[in-house]
Amino acid sequence: MQEETIFDKIIRREIPAEIIYESDDVLGFKDINPQAPVHVLFIPKKRIPTVNDMRDEDAERVGKLFLAARDYARQVGVDEDGYRLVMNCNEHGQQTVPHIHLHFLAGRQMLWPPG
Ligand code: 5GP
């Protein structure tokens, strides 16, 4: 198992973060370097380093990230305009923190394809 990351410290409230969502399994907080007017990260409290490390039994836990994102979209009123959900994996995906996280980006027109 890889070592813990800064996200474990955020879960344990050892470093500050602007937490916008919490349940037994999921934490949501604002990204420190926002790439859109709304940029939050939803993470499982149980650390899974990358999507490659997901086990079949993690499916529900990871699915809850999407349910949290759905509820948050409604809460901040971007569900109709839309938003982007991204999960990066390893080097080519530009994953920098090895604790899976669902990026929630909203509040501006997104572009496709990504760079
Ligand atoms: P990745 O590049 O791994 O997909 O995304 C990691 C994200 O975590 C980046 O968008 C980065 O800005 C964010 N991040 C890294 N360290 C911290 C931190 O200490 N606090 C918060 N709130 N976000 C962080």
XYZ file of C-alpha atoms and ligand atoms in Angstrom:
139
model
C 0.000 0.000 0.000
C 1.356 3.400 -0.916
C 1.887 5.996 1.747
C -0.873 8.333 2.698
C -1.289 11.691 1.044
C -2.260 15.211 1.959
C -5.893 14.162 1.465
C -5.691 11.869 4.506
C -4.593 14.895 6.512
C -7.592 16.830 5.198
C -9.891 13.945 6.193
C -8.418 14.001 9.705
C -8.646 17.832 9.828
C -4.895 18.078 10.335
C -4.632 20.622 7.558
C -7.366 23.067 6.649
C -9.646 22.730 3.659
C -12.957 24.264 2.738
C -15.168 21.235 3.238
C -18.444 21.397 1.356
C -19.724 17.842 1.739
C -19.287 14.969 4.156
C -20.832 11.548 4.632
C -19.594 8.341 6.227
C -17.703 7.406 3.067
C -17.076 10.627 1.150
C -15.496 14.020 1.724
C -15.895 16.980 -0.640
C -13.757 20.098 -0.437
C -12.723 23.050 -2.582
C -9.654 22.593 -4.744
C -6.772 24.763 -3.570
C -5.941 25.738 -7.174
C -9.337 26.117 -8.852
C -9.553 25.681 -12.615
C -13.146 26.923 -12.831
C -15.411 29.199 -10.776
C -16.586 26.048 -8.992
C -13.891 23.410 -8.503
C -14.292 20.861 -5.755
C -12.881 17.392 -5.167
C -14.883 14.420 -3.935
C -12.767 11.707 -2.350
C -13.481 8.382 -0.674
C -12.412 8.450 2.967
C -10.848 5.052 2.369
C -7.754 5.665 0.277
C -7.604 4.004 -3.110
C -4.435 5.291 -4.826
C -5.603 5.156 -8.455
C -8.461 3.760 -10.513
C -6.098 0.871 -11.290
C -6.260 -0.085 -7.617
C -10.049 -0.223 -7.446
C -11.464 -3.548 -6.369
C -14.870 -4.807 -7.379
C -16.075 -4.198 -3.818
C -15.114 -0.504 -4.135
C -17.772 0.068 -6.802
C -20.405 1.373 -4.372
C -17.902 3.531 -2.529
C -16.733 5.151 -5.765
C -20.290 5.426 -7.031
C -21.037 7.566 -4.006
C -18.590 10.179 -5.292
C -20.909 10.648 -8.266
C -24.004 10.820 -6.079
C -22.296 13.489 -3.963
C -21.440 15.395 -7.146
C -25.051 15.134 -8.346
C -26.360 16.542 -5.072
C -23.760 19.300 -4.985
C -24.609 20.347 -8.549
C -28.221 20.822 -7.496
C -27.192 22.587 -4.306
C -25.070 25.198 -6.092
C -27.508 25.452 -9.003
C -25.334 24.264 -11.877
C -27.189 21.023 -12.602
C -29.069 22.477 -15.571
C -26.185 24.476 -17.089
C -23.893 21.502 -16.581
C -20.517 20.642 -15.207
C -17.564 18.369 -15.778
C -16.468 15.392 -13.698
C -12.883 14.200 -14.144
C -10.805 11.489 -12.524
C -7.173 11.473 -13.579
C -5.006 8.345 -13.482
C -1.229 8.211 -13.235
C 1.245 10.169 -15.320
C -0.513 10.511 -18.666
C -3.732 11.391 -16.880
C -1.803 13.968 -14.851
C -2.785 12.550 -11.489
C -0.688 14.297 -8.840
C -2.273 13.007 -5.628
C -2.423 9.200 -5.310
C -5.785 9.079 -3.559
C -8.569 8.905 -6.106
C -10.616 12.071 -6.390
C -13.450 13.186 -8.595
C -12.932 16.731 -9.864
C -16.185 18.710 -10.088
C -15.778 21.709 -12.390
C -18.519 24.196 -13.145
C -19.399 27.824 -13.689
C -17.883 28.284 -17.136
C -17.997 26.718 -20.580
C -15.687 23.690 -20.672
C -13.722 22.808 -23.768
C -13.405 19.483 -25.561
C -11.091 17.821 -26.370
C -8.953 18.499 -23.291
C -5.347 19.492 -23.857
P -4.879 15.593 -9.767
O -3.888 16.397 -10.548
O -4.191 14.551 -8.909
O -5.989 15.039 -10.585
O -5.588 16.624 -8.781
C -5.114 16.938 -7.513
C -5.813 18.199 -7.109
O -5.625 18.394 -5.733
C -5.269 19.451 -7.812
O -6.318 20.069 -8.529
C -4.748 20.300 -6.671
O -4.963 21.675 -6.858
C -5.492 19.759 -5.472
N -4.757 19.859 -4.237
C -3.477 19.474 -4.001
N -3.131 19.701 -2.725
C -4.216 20.248 -2.128
C -4.472 20.696 -0.792
O -3.630 20.648 0.104
N -5.708 21.206 -0.541
C -6.679 21.262 -1.495
N -7.847 21.771 -1.147
N -6.474 20.843 -2.759
C -5.249 20.340 -3.077
